[in-house]
Amino acid sequence: NAGVTQTPKFQVLKTGQSMTLQCAQDMNHEYMSWYRQDPGMGLRLIHYSVGAGITDQGEVPNGYNVSRSTTEDFPLRLLSAAPSQTSVYFCASSYGAEWGGNSPLHFGNGTRLTVT
Amino acid sequence: GNSVTQMEGPVTLSEEAFLTINCTYTATGYPSLFWYVQYPGEGLQLLLKATKADDKGSNKGFEATYRKETTSFHLEKGSVQVSDSAVYFCALRDSSYKLIFGSGTRLLVRP
C-alpha cells in the first residue's frame, strides 16, 4: 500500500541551484498535482496533469517545471532556486475524468525545502 | 475565480466540547466539497466529502452538510478528543478537477 511516494523528505539548496522533487503513485491515477504549503496561505496549486503527456499550470507556476512521461511519475523541477521557494511541497493524485469532481486527492507526506 | 474561505484559528477547546469550523465557498456550477485533515508532519488526509446540495458527509464523528443556498460547508463534531488536534482544510473541486483549498484552521484540544 505505497500510495503516493515523495522523495526526498528534506532538502536544503543554495540560491540558484536546481533540483527535482520526485513523486510516484501506484494507484493508476490519471490526475496528479503539486502544491506548496506556506504558513497562513493554505495549499496553492503549482502544476497539474490529467494524464501522461498532458500538463497545465496552477496558481503559482513560475520557477517550476513539470513533465508527465508515465502515469506513475510526476516530477517537479526547480530551475534556479530562490529563497521565496522555501516551502513544504505536496504531491497528490486521484482518479480522473471518469469520476468527475468526486474523486478525492491522495497526498504524499511532503518534501520540506529550504533555500538559503 | 473559485475560492474557499475558512475561519481563522487556532481554535482551542477542552476535551468533549462541541466543534464548529466555518467554511464558505465561491464557485460557478456545482463543485464537490471536501474536508481534509493534516496531522503534524504528515500529508493531508480526506476526512469527508459531499458532492451535491444537501448531501451530508460524515466520518469519525465529524459531519458537514453541503448548503448551496448559503454556499457553506461547516465542519462539526459533537465531542472532540485530544487526538483530533490537527489542521483542518476545507476544499472544493471544480469542473477542471483542480482542488482549491482554504487557508486551514488549526484545532487544539486540551485534556
Tab-separated table of C-alpha atoms in Angstrom:
chain	number	residue	atom	x	y	z
A	1	ASN	CA	0.000	0.000	0.000
A	2	ALA	CA	2.561	2.595	-1.085
A	3	GLY	CA	0.050	5.218	-2.314
A	4	VAL	CA	1.829	8.478	-3.177
A	5	THR	CA	5.567	8.493	-2.509
A	6	GLN	CA	7.606	11.680	-2.405
A	7	THR	CA	11.377	11.982	-2.227
A	8	PRO	CA	13.364	13.476	-0.653
A	9	LYS	CA	11.697	14.305	2.674
A	10	PHE	CA	14.044	17.226	3.337
A	11	GLN	CA	16.296	19.303	1.093
A	12	VAL	CA	18.462	22.368	1.525
A	13	LEU	CA	19.534	24.295	-1.578
A	14	LYS	CA	21.582	27.377	-2.213
A	15	THR	CA	20.109	30.181	-4.288
A	16	GLY	CA	20.497	29.424	-7.981
A	17	GLN	CA	20.791	25.655	-7.636
A	18	SER	CA	18.389	23.369	-9.446
A	19	MET	CA	16.801	20.148	-8.292
A	20	THR	CA	13.946	17.737	-8.934
A	21	LEU	CA	11.354	16.668	-6.401
A	22	GLN	CA	10.153	13.171	-7.154
A	23	CYS	CA	6.576	11.911	-6.933
A	24	ALA	CA	5.305	8.435	-7.760
A	25	GLN	CA	1.918	6.787	-7.276
A	26	ASP	CA	0.939	3.150	-7.678
A	27	MET	CA	-2.849	3.562	-7.855
A	28	ASN	CA	-3.095	4.077	-11.637
A	29	HIS	CA	-4.429	7.578	-11.051
A	30	GLU	CA	-4.794	9.791	-14.100
A	31	TYR	CA	-4.737	13.078	-12.222
A	32	MET	CA	-1.576	14.270	-10.437
A	33	SER	CA	-0.716	17.636	-8.977
A	34	TRP	CA	1.837	19.602	-6.986
A	35	TYR	CA	1.017	22.009	-4.167
A	36	ARG	CA	3.112	24.193	-1.958
A	37	GLN	CA	2.101	24.883	1.627
A	38	ASP	CA	3.089	28.123	3.299
A	39	PRO	CA	2.027	29.402	6.740
A	40	GLY	CA	-1.300	31.237	6.646
A	41	MET	CA	-1.790	30.571	2.939
A	42	GLY	CA	-3.094	27.049	2.841
A	43	LEU	CA	-2.118	24.970	-0.172
A	44	ARG	CA	-1.556	26.568	-3.551
A	45	LEU	CA	-1.575	24.618	-6.785
A	46	ILE	CA	1.668	24.789	-8.785
A	47	HIS	CA	1.096	22.430	-11.723
A	48	TYR	CA	-1.197	19.555	-12.508
A	49	SER	CA	-1.625	16.778	-15.053
A	50	VAL	CA	-4.744	14.962	-16.225
A	51	GLY	CA	-2.810	12.153	-17.875
A	52	ALA	CA	0.514	11.089	-19.354
A	53	GLY	CA	1.811	13.726	-21.753
A	54	ILE	CA	-0.582	16.418	-20.502
A	55	THR	CA	0.341	19.142	-18.002
A	56	ASP	CA	-1.054	22.548	-17.106
A	57	GLN	CA	-0.318	25.454	-14.814
A	58	GLY	CA	-1.955	26.106	-11.481
A	59	GLU	CA	-1.986	29.272	-9.380
A	60	VAL	CA	1.755	29.665	-8.793
A	61	PRO	CA	3.711	28.011	-11.649
A	62	ASN	CA	6.595	30.459	-12.039
A	63	GLY	CA	10.003	28.959	-11.322
A	64	TYR	CA	8.784	25.369	-11.638
A	65	ASN	CA	8.612	22.870	-14.480
A	66	VAL	CA	6.828	19.538	-14.712
A	67	SER	CA	6.538	16.660	-17.148
A	68	ARG	CA	4.422	13.516	-17.204
A	69	SER	CA	6.010	10.802	-19.310
A	70	THR	CA	4.312	7.943	-17.434
A	71	THR	CA	1.083	7.534	-15.486
A	72	GLU	CA	3.035	6.785	-12.299
A	73	ASP	CA	5.530	9.644	-12.104
A	74	PHE	CA	5.168	13.422	-11.909
A	75	PRO	CA	8.464	15.140	-11.034
A	76	LEU	CA	8.660	18.821	-10.127
A	77	ARG	CA	11.761	20.725	-11.244
A	78	LEU	CA	13.077	23.884	-9.678
A	79	LEU	CA	15.108	25.586	-12.376
A	80	SER	CA	17.017	28.149	-10.280
A	81	ALA	CA	16.062	28.019	-6.623
A	82	ALA	CA	15.150	31.237	-4.801
A	83	PRO	CA	14.523	31.851	-1.073
A	84	SER	CA	10.844	32.516	-1.938
A	85	GLN	CA	10.584	28.834	-2.872
A	86	THR	CA	11.260	27.761	0.704
A	87	SER	CA	8.143	25.776	1.481
A	88	VAL	CA	6.663	22.350	2.037
A	89	TYR	CA	5.740	20.666	-1.238
A	90	PHE	CA	2.997	18.080	-1.576
A	91	CYS	CA	2.234	15.790	-4.465
A	92	ALA	CA	-1.322	14.492	-4.782
A	93	SER	CA	-3.170	12.189	-7.162
A	94	SER	CA	-6.680	10.991	-7.905
A	95	TYR	CA	-8.806	9.226	-10.439
A	96	GLY	CA	-9.558	11.414	-13.393
A	97	ALA	CA	-12.297	12.494	-15.691
A	98	GLU	CA	-14.492	9.441	-15.389
A	99	TRP	CA	-15.010	10.305	-11.709
A	100	GLY	CA	-15.899	13.910	-12.431
A	101	GLY	CA	-15.183	16.102	-9.429
A	102	ASN	CA	-15.998	13.486	-6.819
A	103	SER	CA	-12.687	11.733	-6.564
A	104	PRO	CA	-10.660	12.828	-3.525
A	105	LEU	CA	-6.951	13.542	-3.710
A	106	HIS	CA	-4.425	11.213	-2.117
A	107	PHE	CA	-1.438	13.091	-0.731
A	108	GLY	CA	2.187	12.210	-0.210
A	109	ASN	CA	3.891	13.090	3.067
A	110	GLY	CA	5.619	16.140	1.655
A	111	THR	CA	9.098	17.496	0.944
A	112	ARG	CA	10.382	20.284	3.169
A	113	LEU	CA	12.603	22.533	1.047
A	114	THR	CA	14.811	25.323	2.366
A	115	VAL	CA	16.594	27.696	0.003
A	116	THR	CA	19.372	29.772	1.550
B	1	GLY	CA	-12.489	32.691	-9.693
B	2	ASN	CA	-13.385	29.891	-7.356
B	3	SER	CA	-12.318	30.272	-3.738
B	4	VAL	CA	-12.745	28.893	-0.233
B	5	THR	CA	-12.811	30.912	2.983
B	6	GLN	CA	-12.307	29.344	6.393
B	7	MET	CA	-12.457	30.772	9.880
B	8	GLU	CA	-9.066	31.703	11.219
B	9	GLY	CA	-7.549	29.703	14.008
B	10	PRO	CA	-6.290	28.496	16.201
B	11	VAL	CA	-9.402	27.049	17.767
B	12	THR	CA	-8.742	25.861	21.302
B	13	LEU	CA	-11.267	23.576	23.006
B	14	SER	CA	-11.461	21.346	26.020
B	15	GLU	CA	-11.983	17.633	25.512
B	16	GLU	CA	-15.646	16.702	24.896
B	17	ALA	CA	-16.546	20.214	23.728
B	18	PHE	CA	-18.602	20.861	20.580
B	19	LEU	CA	-16.659	21.863	17.488
B	20	THR	CA	-17.679	24.051	14.561
B	21	ILE	CA	-15.257	25.219	11.891
B	22	ASN	CA	-16.881	27.536	9.374
B	23	CYS	CA	-16.267	27.241	5.645
B	24	THR	CA	-17.837	29.184	2.802
B	25	TYR	CA	-17.103	28.983	-0.877
B	26	THR	CA	-17.431	30.869	-4.138
B	27	ALA	CA	-17.780	28.791	-7.264
B	28	THR	CA	-19.569	28.572	-10.562
B	29	GLY	CA	-21.516	25.449	-11.264
B	30	TYR	CA	-21.795	22.615	-8.775
B	31	PRO	CA	-18.445	21.828	-7.164
B	32	SER	CA	-17.761	18.897	-4.890
B	33	LEU	CA	-16.780	19.888	-1.361
B	34	PHE	CA	-14.244	18.259	0.934
B	35	TRP	CA	-12.722	18.469	4.378
B	36	TYR	CA	-9.132	17.328	4.738
B	37	VAL	CA	-7.150	16.903	7.953
B	38	GLN	CA	-3.402	17.253	8.422
B	39	TYR	CA	-1.683	15.786	11.462
B	40	PRO	CA	1.774	17.098	12.400
B	41	GLY	CA	4.487	16.055	9.957
B	42	GLU	CA	2.078	14.333	7.597
B	43	GLY	CA	0.316	14.968	4.332
B	44	LEU	CA	-3.372	15.736	4.082
B	45	GLN	CA	-5.966	13.004	4.506
B	46	LEU	CA	-9.528	13.095	3.286
B	47	LEU	CA	-11.922	13.431	6.233
B	48	LEU	CA	-15.270	13.667	4.448
B	49	LYS	CA	-16.879	14.867	1.261
B	50	ALA	CA	-20.214	15.910	-0.273
B	51	THR	CA	-20.899	16.021	-3.967
B	52	LYS	CA	-24.244	17.781	-4.289
B	53	ALA	CA	-26.529	20.182	-2.465
B	54	ASP	CA	-27.976	18.932	0.854
B	55	ASP	CA	-25.573	15.981	0.952
B	56	LYS	CA	-24.122	15.320	4.394
B	57	GLY	CA	-20.607	13.929	4.619
B	58	SER	CA	-19.586	12.157	7.800
B	59	ASN	CA	-16.588	10.284	9.188
B	60	LYS	CA	-15.078	9.615	12.638
B	61	GLY	CA	-17.838	11.646	14.316
B	62	PHE	CA	-17.304	14.673	12.077
B	63	GLU	CA	-20.128	15.950	9.862
B	64	ALA	CA	-20.609	18.642	7.241
B	65	THR	CA	-23.639	19.497	5.100
B	66	TYR	CA	-23.418	20.990	1.612
B	67	ARG	CA	-25.598	24.117	1.769
B	68	LYS	CA	-25.936	25.655	-1.668
B	69	GLU	CA	-28.244	28.442	-0.521
B	70	THR	CA	-25.622	29.754	1.905
B	71	THR	CA	-22.599	28.427	-0.057
B	72	SER	CA	-21.316	26.823	3.119
B	73	PHE	CA	-19.842	23.525	4.271
B	74	HIS	CA	-19.265	23.910	8.017
B	75	LEU	CA	-17.464	21.119	9.881
B	76	GLU	CA	-18.967	19.923	13.179
B	77	LYS	CA	-18.231	17.348	15.838
B	78	GLY	CA	-20.265	16.786	18.955
B	79	SER	CA	-17.456	15.827	21.323
B	80	VAL	CA	-13.814	16.427	20.407
B	81	GLN	CA	-10.883	14.396	21.669
B	82	VAL	CA	-7.236	15.308	22.194
B	83	SER	CA	-6.419	13.122	19.182
B	84	ASP	CA	-8.487	15.459	16.964
B	85	SER	CA	-5.839	18.163	17.343
B	86	ALA	CA	-4.723	18.891	13.785
B	87	VAL	CA	-5.118	21.391	10.948
B	88	TYR	CA	-8.390	21.167	9.019
B	89	PHE	CA	-8.745	22.298	5.425
B	90	CYS	CA	-11.952	22.949	3.539
B	91	ALA	CA	-11.681	22.491	-0.227
B	92	LEU	CA	-13.724	22.481	-3.390
B	93	ARG	CA	-13.127	20.638	-6.622
B	94	ASP	CA	-14.349	22.349	-9.747
B	95	SER	CA	-15.115	21.072	-13.223
B	96	SER	CA	-11.446	21.249	-14.229
B	97	TYR	CA	-10.589	18.815	-11.374
B	98	LYS	CA	-8.432	21.365	-9.617
B	99	LEU	CA	-8.772	21.206	-5.841
B	100	ILE	CA	-8.882	24.661	-4.263
B	101	PHE	CA	-8.129	24.886	-0.551
B	102	GLY	CA	-8.959	27.268	2.218
B	103	SER	CA	-6.121	28.535	4.376
B	104	GLY	CA	-6.649	25.894	7.067
B	105	THR	CA	-7.814	26.057	10.689
B	106	ARG	CA	-5.659	24.710	13.477
B	107	LEU	CA	-7.569	22.880	16.225
B	108	LEU	CA	-6.011	22.324	19.637
B	109	VAL	CA	-7.910	20.117	22.076
B	110	ARG	CA	-6.785	20.211	25.712
B	111	PRO	CA	-7.382	17.349	28.158
